[in-house]
Tab-separated table of C-alpha atoms and ligand atoms in Angstrom:
chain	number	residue	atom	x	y	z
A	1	UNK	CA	-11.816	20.336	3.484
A	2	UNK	CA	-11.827	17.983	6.380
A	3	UNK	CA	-9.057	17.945	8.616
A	4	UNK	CA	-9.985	14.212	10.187
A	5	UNK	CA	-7.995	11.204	9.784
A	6	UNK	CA	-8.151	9.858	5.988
A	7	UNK	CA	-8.809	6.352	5.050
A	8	UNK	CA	-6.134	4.381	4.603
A	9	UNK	CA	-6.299	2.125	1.793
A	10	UNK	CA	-4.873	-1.669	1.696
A	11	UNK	CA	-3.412	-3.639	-1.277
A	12	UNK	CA	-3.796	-0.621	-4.079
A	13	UNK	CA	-2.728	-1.129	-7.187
A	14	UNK	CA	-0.547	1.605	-8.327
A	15	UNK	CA	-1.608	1.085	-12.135
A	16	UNK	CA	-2.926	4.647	-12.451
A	17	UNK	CA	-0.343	6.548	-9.917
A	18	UNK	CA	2.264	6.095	-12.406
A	19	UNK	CA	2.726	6.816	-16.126
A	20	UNK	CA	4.856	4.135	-16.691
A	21	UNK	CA	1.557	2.264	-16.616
A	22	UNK	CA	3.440	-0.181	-14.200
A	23	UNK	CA	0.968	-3.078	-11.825
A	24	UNK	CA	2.549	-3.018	-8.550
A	25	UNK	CA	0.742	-3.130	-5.565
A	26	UNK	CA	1.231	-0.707	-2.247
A	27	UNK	CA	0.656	-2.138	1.380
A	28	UNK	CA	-1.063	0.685	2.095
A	29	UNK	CA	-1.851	3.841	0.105
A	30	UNK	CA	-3.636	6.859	1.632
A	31	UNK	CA	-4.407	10.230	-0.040
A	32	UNK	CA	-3.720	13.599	1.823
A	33	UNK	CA	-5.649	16.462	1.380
A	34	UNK	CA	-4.677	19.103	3.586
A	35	UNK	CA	-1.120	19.745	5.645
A	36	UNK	CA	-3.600	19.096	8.941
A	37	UNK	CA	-4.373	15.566	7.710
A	38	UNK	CA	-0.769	14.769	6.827
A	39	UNK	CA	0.403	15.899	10.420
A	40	UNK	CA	-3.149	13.796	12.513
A	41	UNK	CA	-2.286	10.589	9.975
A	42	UNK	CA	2.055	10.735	10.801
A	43	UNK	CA	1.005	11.490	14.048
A	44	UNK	CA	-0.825	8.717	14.170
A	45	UNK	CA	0.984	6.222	12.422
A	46	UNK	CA	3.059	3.584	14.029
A	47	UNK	CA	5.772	4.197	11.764
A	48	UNK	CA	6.757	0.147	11.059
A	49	UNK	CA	6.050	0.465	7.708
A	50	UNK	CA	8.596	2.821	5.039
A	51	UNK	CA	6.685	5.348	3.815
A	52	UNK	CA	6.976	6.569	0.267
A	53	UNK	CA	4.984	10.324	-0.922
A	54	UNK	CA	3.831	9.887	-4.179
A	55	UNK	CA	2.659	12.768	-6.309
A	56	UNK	CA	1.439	12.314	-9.933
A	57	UNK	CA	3.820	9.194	-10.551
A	58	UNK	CA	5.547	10.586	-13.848
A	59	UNK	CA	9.011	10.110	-12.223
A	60	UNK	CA	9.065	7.073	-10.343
A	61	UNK	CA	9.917	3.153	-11.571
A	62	UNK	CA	8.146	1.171	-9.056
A	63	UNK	CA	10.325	-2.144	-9.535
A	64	UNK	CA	8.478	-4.230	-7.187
A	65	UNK	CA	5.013	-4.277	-4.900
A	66	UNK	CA	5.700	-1.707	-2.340
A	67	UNK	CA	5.695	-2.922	1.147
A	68	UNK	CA	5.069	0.093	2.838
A	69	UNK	CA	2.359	3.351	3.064
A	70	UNK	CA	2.300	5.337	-0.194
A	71	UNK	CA	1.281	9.115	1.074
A	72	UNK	CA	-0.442	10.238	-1.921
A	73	UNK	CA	-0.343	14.313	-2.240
A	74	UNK	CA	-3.666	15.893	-3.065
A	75	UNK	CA	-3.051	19.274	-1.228
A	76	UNK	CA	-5.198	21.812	-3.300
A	77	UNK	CA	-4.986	25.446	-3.860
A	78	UNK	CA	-3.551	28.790	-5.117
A	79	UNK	CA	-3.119	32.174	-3.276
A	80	UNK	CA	-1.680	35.209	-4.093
A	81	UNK	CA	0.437	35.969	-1.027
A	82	UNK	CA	2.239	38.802	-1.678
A	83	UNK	CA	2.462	41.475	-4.813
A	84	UNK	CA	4.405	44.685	-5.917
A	85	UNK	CA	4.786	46.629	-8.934
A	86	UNK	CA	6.637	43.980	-10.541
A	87	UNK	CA	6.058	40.735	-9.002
A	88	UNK	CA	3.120	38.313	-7.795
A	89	UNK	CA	4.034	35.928	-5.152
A	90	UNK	CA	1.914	32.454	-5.785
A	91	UNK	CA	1.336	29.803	-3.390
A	92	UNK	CA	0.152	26.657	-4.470
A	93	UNK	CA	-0.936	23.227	-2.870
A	94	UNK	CA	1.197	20.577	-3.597
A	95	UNK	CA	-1.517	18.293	-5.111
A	96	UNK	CA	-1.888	20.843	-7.809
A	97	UNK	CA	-1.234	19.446	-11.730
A	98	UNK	CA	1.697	21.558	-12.568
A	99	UNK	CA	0.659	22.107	-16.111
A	100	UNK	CA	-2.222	23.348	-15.077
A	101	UNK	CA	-0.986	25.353	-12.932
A	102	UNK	CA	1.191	26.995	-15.708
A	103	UNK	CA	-1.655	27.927	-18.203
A	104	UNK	CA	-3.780	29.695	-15.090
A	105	UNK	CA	-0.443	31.504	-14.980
A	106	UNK	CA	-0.170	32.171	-18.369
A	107	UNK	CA	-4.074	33.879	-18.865
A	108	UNK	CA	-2.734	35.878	-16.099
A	109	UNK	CA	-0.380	37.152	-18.268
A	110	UNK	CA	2.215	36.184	-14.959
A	111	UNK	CA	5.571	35.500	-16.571
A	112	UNK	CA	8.582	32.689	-15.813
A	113	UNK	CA	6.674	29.455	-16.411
A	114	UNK	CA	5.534	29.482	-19.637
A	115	UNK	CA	8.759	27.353	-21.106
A	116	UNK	CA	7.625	24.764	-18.435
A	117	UNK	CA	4.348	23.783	-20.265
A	118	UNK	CA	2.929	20.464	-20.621
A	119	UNK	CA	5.440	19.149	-17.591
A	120	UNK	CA	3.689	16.402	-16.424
A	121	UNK	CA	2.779	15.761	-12.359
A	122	UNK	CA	2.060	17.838	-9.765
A	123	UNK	CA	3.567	21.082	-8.260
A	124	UNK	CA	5.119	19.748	-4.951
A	125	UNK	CA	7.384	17.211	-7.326
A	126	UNK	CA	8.024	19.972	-9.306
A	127	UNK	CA	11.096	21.159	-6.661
A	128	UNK	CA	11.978	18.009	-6.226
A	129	UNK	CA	14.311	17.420	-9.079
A	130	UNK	CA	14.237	21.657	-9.935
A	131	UNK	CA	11.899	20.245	-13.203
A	132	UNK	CA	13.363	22.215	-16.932
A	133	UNK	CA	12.537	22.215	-20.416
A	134	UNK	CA	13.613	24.843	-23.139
A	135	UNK	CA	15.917	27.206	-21.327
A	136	UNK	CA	14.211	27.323	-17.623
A	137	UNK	CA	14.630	25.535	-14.468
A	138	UNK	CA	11.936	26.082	-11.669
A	139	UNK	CA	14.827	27.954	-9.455
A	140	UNK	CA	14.274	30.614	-11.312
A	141	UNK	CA	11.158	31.181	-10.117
A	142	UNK	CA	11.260	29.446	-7.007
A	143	UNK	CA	10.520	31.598	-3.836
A	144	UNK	CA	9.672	28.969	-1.270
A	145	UNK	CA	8.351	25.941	-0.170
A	146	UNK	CA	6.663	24.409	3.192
A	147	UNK	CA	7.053	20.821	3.996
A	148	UNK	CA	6.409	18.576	6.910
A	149	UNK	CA	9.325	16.543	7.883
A	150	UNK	CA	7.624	12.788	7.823
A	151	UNK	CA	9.669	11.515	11.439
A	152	UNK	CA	9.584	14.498	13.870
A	153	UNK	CA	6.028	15.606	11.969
A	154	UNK	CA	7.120	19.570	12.218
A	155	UNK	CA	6.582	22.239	9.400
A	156	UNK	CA	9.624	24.093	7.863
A	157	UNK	CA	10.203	26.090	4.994
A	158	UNK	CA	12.612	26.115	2.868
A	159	UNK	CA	13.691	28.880	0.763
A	160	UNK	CA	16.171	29.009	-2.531
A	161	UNK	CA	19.640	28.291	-0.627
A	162	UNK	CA	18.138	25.588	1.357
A	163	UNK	CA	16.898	23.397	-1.469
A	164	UNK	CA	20.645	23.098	-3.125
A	165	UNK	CA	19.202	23.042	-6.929
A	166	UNK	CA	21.234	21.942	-9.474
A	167	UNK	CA	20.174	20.174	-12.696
A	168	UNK	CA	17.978	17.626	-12.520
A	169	UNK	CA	18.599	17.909	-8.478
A	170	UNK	CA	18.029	18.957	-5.335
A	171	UNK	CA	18.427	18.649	-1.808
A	172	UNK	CA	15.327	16.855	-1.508
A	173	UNK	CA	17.064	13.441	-3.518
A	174	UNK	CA	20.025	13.952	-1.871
A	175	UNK	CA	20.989	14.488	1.874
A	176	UNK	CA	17.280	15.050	2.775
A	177	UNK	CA	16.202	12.463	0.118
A	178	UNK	CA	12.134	10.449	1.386
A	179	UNK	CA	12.232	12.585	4.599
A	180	UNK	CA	9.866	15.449	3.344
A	181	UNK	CA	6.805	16.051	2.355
A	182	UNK	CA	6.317	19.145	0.199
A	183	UNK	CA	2.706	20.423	1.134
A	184	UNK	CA	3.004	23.901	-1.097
A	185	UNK	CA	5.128	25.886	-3.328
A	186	UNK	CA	5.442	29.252	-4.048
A	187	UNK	CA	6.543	31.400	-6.700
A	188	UNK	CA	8.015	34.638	-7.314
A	189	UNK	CA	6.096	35.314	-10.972
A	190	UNK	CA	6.929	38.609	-13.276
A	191	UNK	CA	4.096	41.111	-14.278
A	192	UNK	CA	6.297	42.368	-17.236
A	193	UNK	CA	7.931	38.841	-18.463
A	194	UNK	CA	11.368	38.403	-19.958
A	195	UNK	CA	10.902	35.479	-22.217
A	196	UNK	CA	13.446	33.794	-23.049
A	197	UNK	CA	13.460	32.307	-26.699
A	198	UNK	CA	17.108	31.181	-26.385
A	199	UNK	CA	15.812	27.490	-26.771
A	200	UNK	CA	16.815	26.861	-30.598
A	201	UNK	CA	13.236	25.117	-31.659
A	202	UNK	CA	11.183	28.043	-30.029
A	203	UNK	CA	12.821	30.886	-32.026
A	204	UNK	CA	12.345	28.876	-35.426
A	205	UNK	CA	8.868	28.069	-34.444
A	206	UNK	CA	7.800	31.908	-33.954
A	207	UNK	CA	10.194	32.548	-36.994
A	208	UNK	CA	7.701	30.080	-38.823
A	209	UNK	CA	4.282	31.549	-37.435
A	210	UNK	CA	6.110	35.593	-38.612
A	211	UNK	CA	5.419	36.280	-34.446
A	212	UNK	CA	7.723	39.317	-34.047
A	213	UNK	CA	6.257	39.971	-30.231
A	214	UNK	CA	5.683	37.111	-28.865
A	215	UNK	CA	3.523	37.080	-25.196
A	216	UNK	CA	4.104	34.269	-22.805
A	217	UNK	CA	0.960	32.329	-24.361
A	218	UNK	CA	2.297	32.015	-27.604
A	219	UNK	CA	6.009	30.593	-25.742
A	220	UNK	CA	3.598	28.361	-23.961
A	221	UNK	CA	1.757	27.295	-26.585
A	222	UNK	CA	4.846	26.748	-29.137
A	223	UNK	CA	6.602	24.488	-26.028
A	224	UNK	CA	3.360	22.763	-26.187
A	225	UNK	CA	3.357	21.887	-30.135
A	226	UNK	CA	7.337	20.778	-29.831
A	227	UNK	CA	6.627	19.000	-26.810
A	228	UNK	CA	4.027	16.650	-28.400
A	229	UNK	CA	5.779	16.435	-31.399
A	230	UNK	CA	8.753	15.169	-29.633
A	231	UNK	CA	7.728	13.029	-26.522
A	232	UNK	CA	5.058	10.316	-26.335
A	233	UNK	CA	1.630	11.320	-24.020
A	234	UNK	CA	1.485	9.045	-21.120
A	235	UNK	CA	-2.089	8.233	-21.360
A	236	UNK	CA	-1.511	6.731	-24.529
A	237	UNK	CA	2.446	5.487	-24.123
A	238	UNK	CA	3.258	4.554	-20.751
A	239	UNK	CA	7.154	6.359	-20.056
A	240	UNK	CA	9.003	8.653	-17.410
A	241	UNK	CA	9.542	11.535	-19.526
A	242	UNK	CA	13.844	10.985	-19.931
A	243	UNK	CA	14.933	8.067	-18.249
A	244	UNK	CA	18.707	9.194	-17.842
A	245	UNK	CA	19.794	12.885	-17.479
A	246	UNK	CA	21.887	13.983	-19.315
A	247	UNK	CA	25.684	13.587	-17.965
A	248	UNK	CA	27.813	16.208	-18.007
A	249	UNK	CA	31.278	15.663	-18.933
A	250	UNK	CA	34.947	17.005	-18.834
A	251	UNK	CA	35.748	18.828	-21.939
A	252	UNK	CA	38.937	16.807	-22.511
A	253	UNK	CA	36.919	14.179	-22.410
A	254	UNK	CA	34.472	16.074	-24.977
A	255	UNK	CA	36.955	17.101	-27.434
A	256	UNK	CA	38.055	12.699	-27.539
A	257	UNK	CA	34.680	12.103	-28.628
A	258	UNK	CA	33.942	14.562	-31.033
A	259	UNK	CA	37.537	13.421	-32.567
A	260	UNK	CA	35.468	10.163	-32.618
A	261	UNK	CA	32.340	11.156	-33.395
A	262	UNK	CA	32.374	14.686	-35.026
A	263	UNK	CA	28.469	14.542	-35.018
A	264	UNK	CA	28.393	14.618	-31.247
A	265	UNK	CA	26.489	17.099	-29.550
A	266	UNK	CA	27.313	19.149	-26.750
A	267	UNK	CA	26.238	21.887	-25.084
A	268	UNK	CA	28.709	23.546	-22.504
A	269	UNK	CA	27.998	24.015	-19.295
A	270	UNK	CA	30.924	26.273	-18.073
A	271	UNK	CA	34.718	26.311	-18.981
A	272	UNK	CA	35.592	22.724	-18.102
A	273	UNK	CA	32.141	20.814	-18.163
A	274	UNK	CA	30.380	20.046	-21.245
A	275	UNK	CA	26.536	18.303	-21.291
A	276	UNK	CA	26.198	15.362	-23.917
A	277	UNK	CA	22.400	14.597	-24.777
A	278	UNK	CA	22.053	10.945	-23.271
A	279	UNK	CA	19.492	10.334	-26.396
A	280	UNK	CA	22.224	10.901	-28.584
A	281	UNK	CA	24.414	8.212	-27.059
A	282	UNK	CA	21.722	5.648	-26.591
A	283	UNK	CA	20.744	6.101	-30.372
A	284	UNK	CA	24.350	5.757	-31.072
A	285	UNK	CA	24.644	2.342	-28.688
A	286	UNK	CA	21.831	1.161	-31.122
A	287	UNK	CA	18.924	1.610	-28.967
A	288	UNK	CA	16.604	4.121	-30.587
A	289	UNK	CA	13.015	2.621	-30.732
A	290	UNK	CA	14.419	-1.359	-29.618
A	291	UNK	CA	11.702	-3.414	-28.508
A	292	UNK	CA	12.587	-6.018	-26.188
A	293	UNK	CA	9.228	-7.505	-25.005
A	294	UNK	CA	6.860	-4.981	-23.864
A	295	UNK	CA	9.434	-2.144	-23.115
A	296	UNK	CA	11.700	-0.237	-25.377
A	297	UNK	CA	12.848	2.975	-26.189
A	298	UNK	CA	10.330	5.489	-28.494
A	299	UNK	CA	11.540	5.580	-31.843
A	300	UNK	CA	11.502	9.538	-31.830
A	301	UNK	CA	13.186	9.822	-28.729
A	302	UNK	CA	15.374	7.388	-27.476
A	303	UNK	CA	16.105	8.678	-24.050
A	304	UNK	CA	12.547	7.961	-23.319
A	305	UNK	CA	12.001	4.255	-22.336
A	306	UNK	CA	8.518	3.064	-23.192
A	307	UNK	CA	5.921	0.582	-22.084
A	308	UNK	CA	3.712	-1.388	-24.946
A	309	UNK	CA	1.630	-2.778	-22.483
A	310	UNK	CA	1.932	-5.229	-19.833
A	311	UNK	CA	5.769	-4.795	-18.881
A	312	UNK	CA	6.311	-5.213	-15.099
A	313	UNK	CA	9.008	-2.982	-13.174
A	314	UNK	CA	11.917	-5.298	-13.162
A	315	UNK	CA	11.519	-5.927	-17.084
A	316	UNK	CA	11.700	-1.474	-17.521
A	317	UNK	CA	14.638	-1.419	-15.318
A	318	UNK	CA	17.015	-4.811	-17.229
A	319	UNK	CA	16.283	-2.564	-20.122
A	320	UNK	CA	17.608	0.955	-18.474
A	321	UNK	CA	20.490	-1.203	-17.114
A	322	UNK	CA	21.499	-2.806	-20.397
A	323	UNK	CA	21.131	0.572	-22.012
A	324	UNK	CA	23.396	2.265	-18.916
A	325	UNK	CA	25.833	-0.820	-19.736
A	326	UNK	CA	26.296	-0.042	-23.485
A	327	UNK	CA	26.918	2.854	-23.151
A	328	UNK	CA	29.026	2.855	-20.338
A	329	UNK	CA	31.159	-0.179	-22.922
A	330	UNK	CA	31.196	2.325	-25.893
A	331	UNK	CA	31.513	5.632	-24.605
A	332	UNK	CA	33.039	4.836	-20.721
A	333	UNK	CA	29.901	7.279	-19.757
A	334	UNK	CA	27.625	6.450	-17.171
A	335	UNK	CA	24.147	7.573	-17.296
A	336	UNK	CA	22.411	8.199	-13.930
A	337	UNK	CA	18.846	7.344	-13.965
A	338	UNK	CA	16.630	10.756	-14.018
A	339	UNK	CA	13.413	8.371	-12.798
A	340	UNK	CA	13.162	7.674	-8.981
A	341	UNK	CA	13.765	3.959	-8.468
A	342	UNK	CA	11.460	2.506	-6.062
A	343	UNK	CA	12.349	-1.105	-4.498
B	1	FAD	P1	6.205	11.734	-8.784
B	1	FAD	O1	6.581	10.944	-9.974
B	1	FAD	O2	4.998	11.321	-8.047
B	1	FAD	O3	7.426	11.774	-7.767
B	1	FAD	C1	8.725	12.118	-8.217
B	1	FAD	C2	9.637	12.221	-6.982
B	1	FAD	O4	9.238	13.333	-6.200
B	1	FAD	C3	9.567	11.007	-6.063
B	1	FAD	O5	10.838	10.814	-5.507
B	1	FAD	C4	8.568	11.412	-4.990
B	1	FAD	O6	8.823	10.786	-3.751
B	1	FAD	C5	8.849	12.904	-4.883
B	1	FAD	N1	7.656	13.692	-4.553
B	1	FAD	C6	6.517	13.821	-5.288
B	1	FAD	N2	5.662	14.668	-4.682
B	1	FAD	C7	6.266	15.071	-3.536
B	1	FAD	C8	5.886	15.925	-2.458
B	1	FAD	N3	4.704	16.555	-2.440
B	1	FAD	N4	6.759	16.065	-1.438
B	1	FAD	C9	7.941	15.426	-1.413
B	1	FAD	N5	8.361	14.616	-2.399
B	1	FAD	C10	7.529	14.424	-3.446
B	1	FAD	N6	10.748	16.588	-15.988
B	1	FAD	C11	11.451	17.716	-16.257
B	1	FAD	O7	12.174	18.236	-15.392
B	1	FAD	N7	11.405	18.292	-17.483
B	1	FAD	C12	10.655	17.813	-18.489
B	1	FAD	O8	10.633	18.371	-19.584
B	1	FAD	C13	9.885	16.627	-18.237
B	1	FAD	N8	9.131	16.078	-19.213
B	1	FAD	C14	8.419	14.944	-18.968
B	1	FAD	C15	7.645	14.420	-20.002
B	1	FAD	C16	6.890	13.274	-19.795
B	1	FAD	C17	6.036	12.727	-20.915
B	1	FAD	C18	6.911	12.638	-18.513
B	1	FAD	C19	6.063	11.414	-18.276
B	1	FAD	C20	7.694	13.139	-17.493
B	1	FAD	C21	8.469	14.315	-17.716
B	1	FAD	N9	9.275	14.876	-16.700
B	1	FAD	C22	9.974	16.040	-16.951
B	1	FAD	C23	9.394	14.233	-15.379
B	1	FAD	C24	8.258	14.586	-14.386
B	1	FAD	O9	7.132	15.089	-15.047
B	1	FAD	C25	8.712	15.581	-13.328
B	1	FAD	O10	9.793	15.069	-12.615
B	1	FAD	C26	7.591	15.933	-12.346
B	1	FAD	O11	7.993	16.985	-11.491
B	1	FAD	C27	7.166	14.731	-11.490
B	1	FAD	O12	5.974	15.082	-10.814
B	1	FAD	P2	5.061	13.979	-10.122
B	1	FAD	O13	4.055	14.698	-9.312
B	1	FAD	O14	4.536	13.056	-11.143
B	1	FAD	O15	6.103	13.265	-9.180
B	2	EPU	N1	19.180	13.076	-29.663
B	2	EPU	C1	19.539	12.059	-30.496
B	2	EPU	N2	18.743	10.956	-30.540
B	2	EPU	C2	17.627	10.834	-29.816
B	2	EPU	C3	17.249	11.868	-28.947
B	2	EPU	C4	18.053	12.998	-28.885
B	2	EPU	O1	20.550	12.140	-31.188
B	2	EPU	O2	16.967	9.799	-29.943
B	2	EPU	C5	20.040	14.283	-29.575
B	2	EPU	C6	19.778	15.310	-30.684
B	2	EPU	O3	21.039	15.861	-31.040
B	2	EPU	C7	18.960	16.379	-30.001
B	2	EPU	C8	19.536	16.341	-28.584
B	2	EPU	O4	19.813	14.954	-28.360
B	2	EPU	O5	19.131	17.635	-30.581
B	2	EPU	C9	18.626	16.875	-27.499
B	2	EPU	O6	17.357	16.215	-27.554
B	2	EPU	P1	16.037	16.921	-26.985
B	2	EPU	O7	15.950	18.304	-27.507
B	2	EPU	O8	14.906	16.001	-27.229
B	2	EPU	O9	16.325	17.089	-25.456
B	2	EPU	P2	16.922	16.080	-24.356
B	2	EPU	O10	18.280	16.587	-23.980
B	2	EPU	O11	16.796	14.676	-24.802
B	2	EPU	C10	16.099	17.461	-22.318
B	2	EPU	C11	15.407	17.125	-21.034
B	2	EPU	C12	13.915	17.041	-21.240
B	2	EPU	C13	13.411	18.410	-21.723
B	2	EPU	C14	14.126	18.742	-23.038
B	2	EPU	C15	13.794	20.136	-23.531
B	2	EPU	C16	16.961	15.862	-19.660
B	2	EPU	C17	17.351	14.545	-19.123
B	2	EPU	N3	15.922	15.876	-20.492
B	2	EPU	O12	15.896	16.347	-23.174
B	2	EPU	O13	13.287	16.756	-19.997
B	2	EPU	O14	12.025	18.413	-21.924
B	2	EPU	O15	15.555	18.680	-22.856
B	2	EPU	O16	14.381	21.084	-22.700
B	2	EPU	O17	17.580	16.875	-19.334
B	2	EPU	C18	12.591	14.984	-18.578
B	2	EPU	O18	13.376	15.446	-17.752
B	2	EPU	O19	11.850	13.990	-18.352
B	2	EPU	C19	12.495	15.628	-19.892
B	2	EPU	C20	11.684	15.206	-20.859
């Protein structure tokens, strides 16, 4: 691994950094290897440019060309740090594909990932937005992450209370939102896993293949089969995964729209907060696989927004705003965009 300056790139089209299958161009794009090349090239750089770090693109709109340096994380590697009787501690380079990541897990046999399967991107994302599917969010596994801080250039780490994670959030898109640059992650992994089936579609799926003890590969490999049953695979559809996350909504405010709509569904979150699935209310607003163009939504899953082919930036994100404003008009809910909005 070479720790000299890496070649910065001019004029790059983005096409295959991001599964939207979106052409915009970056002013510059340059591809980091190791946390010693990220600190030479900020060092180095003049800073008159924004910079933007890119991972794996499968949560980012890029609206426009980007006038600025794309830092492109390629940071390889995995390490058991630490272990104990019970628990392996596993750090891995940012650049790393995070599904990949989970199945090396998995054979293993290192527990707490599994329901996180098939997540597309890479691991240094993966804390970005505390990534979930079927009854996990990354905190839960989280230990600890390093980062370089892009301006002042200096390493930190951040550990579980620093990082603020929430659903579908972090500190890194708030407060300290394009100032860090995750270079690894690591995770606190169980050598006798819990799983957790409590994910509806995973218990009738082992119900269905008479598994009475299941083992983390056959929870990864049943997330796998409902995942591609559900969501469209970006080499083949361009998307973002869910556009919207899901809001999450006073009960009061619940129980007026189930008097409504007594189909509504609703999951609750604590006493006063209920979560309403933003697919739901899109389908409802009359959305549910709508082509307009080249972009739509997928008809299986309407909180995914698709690309046919060809649709630039702007035309995705009219389509996620006249989506936000319908349903805003017939449910007075506003849907926050889950996708990173560049430009
Ligand atoms: P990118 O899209 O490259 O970047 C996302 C954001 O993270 C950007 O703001 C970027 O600046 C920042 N970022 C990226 N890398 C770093 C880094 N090293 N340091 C600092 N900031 C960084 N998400 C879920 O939570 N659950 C799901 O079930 C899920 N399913 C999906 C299914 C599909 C088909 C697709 C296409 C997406 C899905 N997603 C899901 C969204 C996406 O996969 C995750 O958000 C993933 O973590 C993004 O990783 P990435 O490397 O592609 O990040
Ligand atoms: N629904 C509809 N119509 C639709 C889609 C969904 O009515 O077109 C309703 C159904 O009632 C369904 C419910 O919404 O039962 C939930 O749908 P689904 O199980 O597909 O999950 P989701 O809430 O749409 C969330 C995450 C996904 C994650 C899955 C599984 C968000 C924003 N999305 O989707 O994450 O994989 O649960 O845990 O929280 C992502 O973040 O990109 C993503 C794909």
């Amino acid at each position: 691994m070479s720790d000299s300056l890496p070649a910065i790139q001019e004029h790059t089209d983005l096409t295959p950094y991001n599964t939207l299958h979106v052409t915009a161009k970056a002013k510059k794009f340059v591809s980091v290897q190791s946390e010693q090349q990220l600190q030479s090239l900020l060092k180095n750089y003049d800073g008159t440019l924004p910079l933007f770090v890119l991972g794996g693109g499968s949560n980012v709109l890029f609206i426009n060309d980007f006038n600025g340096l794309i830092l492109h994380i390629a940071i390889l590697g995995k390490e058991v740090i630490k272990e104990d009787e019970n628990y392996i501690w596993l750090k891995v380079g940012a650049g790393e594909n995070w599904h990949e990541t989970v199945r090396y897990c998995v054979e293993k046999g290192w527990g707490g990932i599994e329901n996180l399967s098939l997540i597309p991107g890479t691991v240094g994302a993966a804390p970005i937005q505390n990534i979930g599917a079927y009854g996990v969010e990354l905190d839960e596994v989280f230990e600890s992450l390093a980062a370089v801080e892009l301006k002042s250039v200096s390493s930190r780490i951040f550990y579980k209370k620093d990082c603020e994670f929430a659903y579908r959030d972090s500190v890194f898109k708030q407060e300290l939102k394009g100032q860090f640059a995750v270079t690894s992650v690591t995770l606190k992994l169980s050598k006798y896993p819990v799983l957790n089936t409590s994910y509806g579609a995973i218990q009738q799926k082992l119900d269905e293949k008479e598994i009475t003890a299941p083992s983390i590969r056959d929870i990864s490999d049943i997330v796998i089969e409902i995942r591609n049953s559900k969501l469209p695979d970006p080499a083949e559809l361009g998307n973002a995964g869910s556009f919207f996350k899901n809001p999450v909504i006073g009960n009061e405010k619940f129980e007026s729209l189930k008097s409504e709509y007594p189909s509504a569904p609703g999951y609750p979150m604590d006493d006063n907060q209920t979560k309403v699935p933003a697919g739901w209310l899109i389908e409802q607003a009359g959305w549910k696989g709508k082509v307009t163009g080249s972009v739509g939504t997928y008809r299986q899953q309407a909180l995914v927004i698709v690309n046919h082919g060809g649709a630039s930036g702007e035309e995705i994100w009219q389509l996620a705003e006249k989506i936000q404003q319908s349903v805003d008009e017939m449910f007075d809910i506003k849907l926050v965009p889950e996708v990173n909005i560049v430009g």
